[in-house]
Amino acid sequence: MRYLLTEEQKMIVDICRQIVKDRIIPVRAEMDEKGIFPWEIIKEIGKSDLFRLFIPEEYEGMSTGIFEVCLATEELSRGDLSVAASYAASGLGLIPILIAGNEEQKKKYLPQMASGGKLAAFGLTEAEAGSDAGSIRTTASRDGDFYILNGTKQWITNGGEADIYTIFAMTNPEKGVRGASAIIVEKGTDGFEFGKKEDKLGIRASATRELIFTDCRVPKENILGSEGMGFIIAMRTFDQSRPAVGAQAVGVAQAALEEALNYSKVRKQFGAAISSFQAIQHMLADMATNIEAARALVYHAAKVIDSGEKNVTRLSSMSKIFASDMAMKVTTDAIQIFGGYGFMKEYPVEKMMRDAKITQIYEGTNQILRNVVALDMIKRGVL
Amino acid sequence: MIEIKIAVCIKQVPGTTEIKIDPQTNTLIREGIENIINPFDAYAIEEGVRIRERFSSGEVEVIALTMGPPQSREILKEAISVGVDSAILLSDRAFAGADTWATSTTLAKAINKIGDCRLIILGKQTLDGDTGQVGPELAQRLGIPFIGYASSILEINRNKMKVKRLMEDRYETFEINLPAAISVVKDINTPRVPSLRGKMKAKSVEIPVWDAKQLEADEDEVGLSGSYTQVVKIFTPKIKHEIKMIEGSPGEQVEQLYKELKELNVI
Ligand SMILES: Cc1cc2nc3c(=O)[nH]c(=O)nc-3n(C[C@H](O)[C@H](O)[C@H](O)COP(=O)(O)OP(=O)(O)OC[C@H]3O[C@@H](n4cnc5c(N)ncnc54)[C@H](O)[C@@H]3O)c2cc1C
Ligand SMILES: Cc1cc2nc3c(=O)[nH]c(=O)nc-3n(C[C@H](O)[C@H](O)[C@H](O)COP(=O)(O)OP(=O)(O)OC[C@H]3O[C@@H](n4cnc5c(N)ncnc54)[C@H](O)[C@@H]3O)c2cc1C
């Protein structure tokens, strides 16, 4: 369904749909099976200006809001969540620069990303620091005009493929959470290498990789904001990025519903299309209803963020929780409607279910986000 | 400074392979059929834009043109959304009913009016007219070389280009002087998806319309009166299918089939 979209927003949707139809759907099964990073598609997305959306015009962007990013992400996710995740993860690496970067940093990095020529990545998680991100051990110690990075990041989306990495490291480990800083590290810097590439359940075509820093010297100008601001930057980034994870969930769920609806009309049992059975009809109706509800929440969260509202953590987290739980349910039900065929790789719904799972995990697990929502509510009331 | 000006000729065609002909008037039934850019012409557009991308910005200009009714403005807008710099619509009641000769006359006049086009790119043929004549005729009228079925542009500068073309059983590579005209095949590239900035430009862009007067074309040079050929009748040939069922055991069926095919001189 197309809600009250402006001309420009409809154009974004149309462009994405064409990319999905012509470029993504024909290759997604093979990309998934072989774990091929979708560079060709990413380049096409770049040429069509989609990386420009959220970047201000003065840095060769198009100055749209998060809402437009969500529209694009949702549509790309209808085609393939790996592609959408790679697209969105680049945004995740870029938002810290938008939030905390100075003029030189913005001038240097944003135009390269706007044109789609270079991808970004966001490096927070470590083996021992997942939900408990405050316990990261990667360090960045100051040495004259440089920071020296040591440590290993784990499961970083776009790892190895991206050129620009926003890395969270301890500049002052004694201070704990207040001792973390965000630093831009470019691919090719001495002492920065890529480790294991993960073999995954879903979003298999996206790159999930280790980043290894060994006495990696990074110019001190690369710090975002000031020392100790790392955690605040990370949290403010998530505030803005989480609706796009919700949009990924809405997109993949919508794709699963479309597949299930079409299949239910052609599959005959007991002499009738299975779509004539009320049990199937109700499942389809619930899937559609839940998708609409999630979409409304995601769009609302995005629009509230775009309005300039400061306290968006709760709403942003809610949109991600609700949409991702919905997507897991809807993609599972889609397989149910397909029956045994849905379990087979010949049909796309099993992949959609495998892909959907990640939306409940990354950018804060849904358990952590429920903590966030509850704590915010206890502190500020229901509102 | 513009080093190389490229004109891309595109045509609007019905977006279907099942073209229906009105048996009364012998013309195409266009109602209810969505119009699209002739598929081969999308490759011509893309190649023009790709040539521009080989050069620094401002060195190459790509202009799309079409001769057609007012609604063919839409395909020019589409061309802008995928990167051509500007577009011109050649439209006039006097152009109606043109055969390939009158079409190429009109296109040649427009290209001369634009001035200093170093390269003209066309599609291999159209989905509807399907003659593949417009390209060679246009080149002949302009007095420039023509290479059909180009599958790759290896090198290009203002004065020369090296182009590879696809023949039925071989590839051929030519070095030709510019200006020249080429027609392209699908192997040459993969047309891109429109860009957001392109679509926004296409929405607001003013597309100039050139009529017969602006092209300084005499009425009897263009359209129906400038055409040497006229379509008298178009019809779908009736193909008779005869089906004969052969009965008997599988062995007998094979035997009978063999006998009948032999009689028909098929085997
Ligand atoms: C494919 C993929 C891509 C990723 N991409 C990136 C990336 O680009 N950048 C990046 O920095 N990270 C990335 N991550 C990491 C991701 O953000 C973490 O996996 C996530 O934050 C959870 O951390 P964890 O896996 O260590 O789980 P854990 O923190 O070990 O959690 C295990 C379980 O315990 C629960 N749990 C933990 N603490 C609590 C609590 N206090 N209360 C209730 N329940 C709790 C969790 O919800 C979960 O169910 C990626 C992960 C994956 C799988
Ligand atoms: C059998 C037949 C039936 C026809 N029926 C009709 C009809 O019912 N109604 C009608 O209006 N016309 C009709 N025509 C029209 C007309 O004569 C041709 O369509 C026109 O001259 C172009 O020829 P083509 O389509 O064969 O182009 P081709 O020579 O196959 O085209 C080669 C390339 O030339 C370029 N080109 C062709 N036409 C144009 C154009 N108009 N503007 C810009 N570039 C162009 C494109 O790059 C194209 O890829 C018919 C033609 C034929 C041969």
Coordinates of C-alpha atoms and ligand atoms in Angstrom, one line a residue, chain B residues 9-11 26-28 30 38 40-41 44 65-68 97-101 103 107 121-126 128-135 231 234, ligand 2:
Chain B
C9 CA 17.4 8.7 -31.7
I10 CA 14.6 6.9 -29.9
K11 CA 11.1 5.8 -30.8
N26 CA -4.7 -1.3 -41.6
T27 CA -3.2 0.7 -38.8
L28 CA -2.0 -0.4 -35.4
R30 CA -2.9 1.7 -30.0
N38 CA 11.7 0.8 -28.2
F40 CA 16.9 -1.4 -28.5
D41 CA 16.8 2.3 -28.1
A44 CA 21.4 3.4 -27.4
L65 CA 15.4 13.0 -30.0
T66 CA 12.3 11.4 -31.3
M67 CA 9.8 12.0 -34.1
G68 CA 6.4 11.2 -32.9
G97 CA 2.3 8.7 -41.7
A98 CA 6.1 8.8 -42.4
D99 CA 7.8 5.8 -43.8
T100 CA 11.4 5.1 -43.0
W101 CA 12.6 7.5 -45.7
T103 CA 11.5 9.5 -40.9
L107 CA 15.7 13.2 -38.2
I121 CA 23.3 6.4 -31.9
L122 CA 20.2 4.4 -32.9
G123 CA 18.7 1.1 -32.0
K124 CA 19.2 -1.9 -34.2
Q125 CA 15.5 -2.0 -35.1
T126 CA 12.1 -1.2 -33.7
D128 CA 6.8 -2.4 -34.4
G129 CA 8.1 -1.1 -37.7
D130 CA 11.0 -3.6 -37.5
T131 CA 12.7 -2.5 -40.6
G132 CA 16.1 -1.4 -39.3
Q133 CA 16.3 1.0 -42.2
V134 CA 16.2 4.4 -40.4
G135 CA 19.8 4.2 -39.2
V231 CA 1.2 0.4 -46.0
I234 CA -1.1 -5.6 -43.0
Ligands
LIG2 C1 5.0 -2.5 -42.0 C2 5.0 -1.2 -41.4 C3 3.8 -0.8 -40.7 C4 3.8 0.5 -40.2 N1 2.6 0.9 -39.6 C5 2.5 2.1 -39.0 C6 1.3 2.5 -38.4 O1 0.4 1.7 -38.3 N2 1.3 3.7 -37.8 C7 2.4 4.5 -37.8 O2 2.3 5.6 -37.3 N3 3.5 4.2 -38.4 C8 3.6 3.0 -39.0 N4 4.8 2.6 -39.6 C9 5.7 3.6 -39.5 C10 7.0 4.1 -39.8 O3 7.2 4.0 -41.2 C11 8.1 3.5 -39.1 O4 7.8 3.1 -37.9 C12 9.2 4.5 -39.0 O5 9.6 5.0 -40.2 C13 10.5 4.0 -38.4 O6 10.8 2.8 -39.0 P1 11.0 1.5 -38.1 O7 10.1 1.5 -37.1 O8 11.1 0.3 -39.0 O9 12.5 1.8 -37.5 P2 13.8 1.1 -37.7 O10 14.5 1.5 -38.9 O11 13.7 -0.4 -37.4 O12 14.5 1.8 -36.4 C14 15.9 1.8 -36.2 C15 16.2 2.9 -35.3 O13 15.9 4.2 -35.8 C16 15.5 5.1 -34.8 N5 14.2 5.5 -35.1 C17 13.2 4.9 -35.8 N6 12.1 5.7 -35.8 C18 12.4 6.8 -35.1 C19 11.6 8.0 -34.8 N7 10.4 8.1 -35.2 N8 12.2 9.0 -34.1 C20 13.5 8.8 -33.7 N9 14.2 7.7 -33.9 C21 13.7 6.7 -34.7 C22 15.6 4.3 -33.5 O14 16.8 4.4 -32.9 C23 15.4 2.8 -34.0 O15 15.9 1.9 -33.1 C24 4.9 1.4 -40.2 C25 6.0 0.9 -40.9 C26 6.1 -0.3 -41.5 C27 7.3 -0.8 -42.2

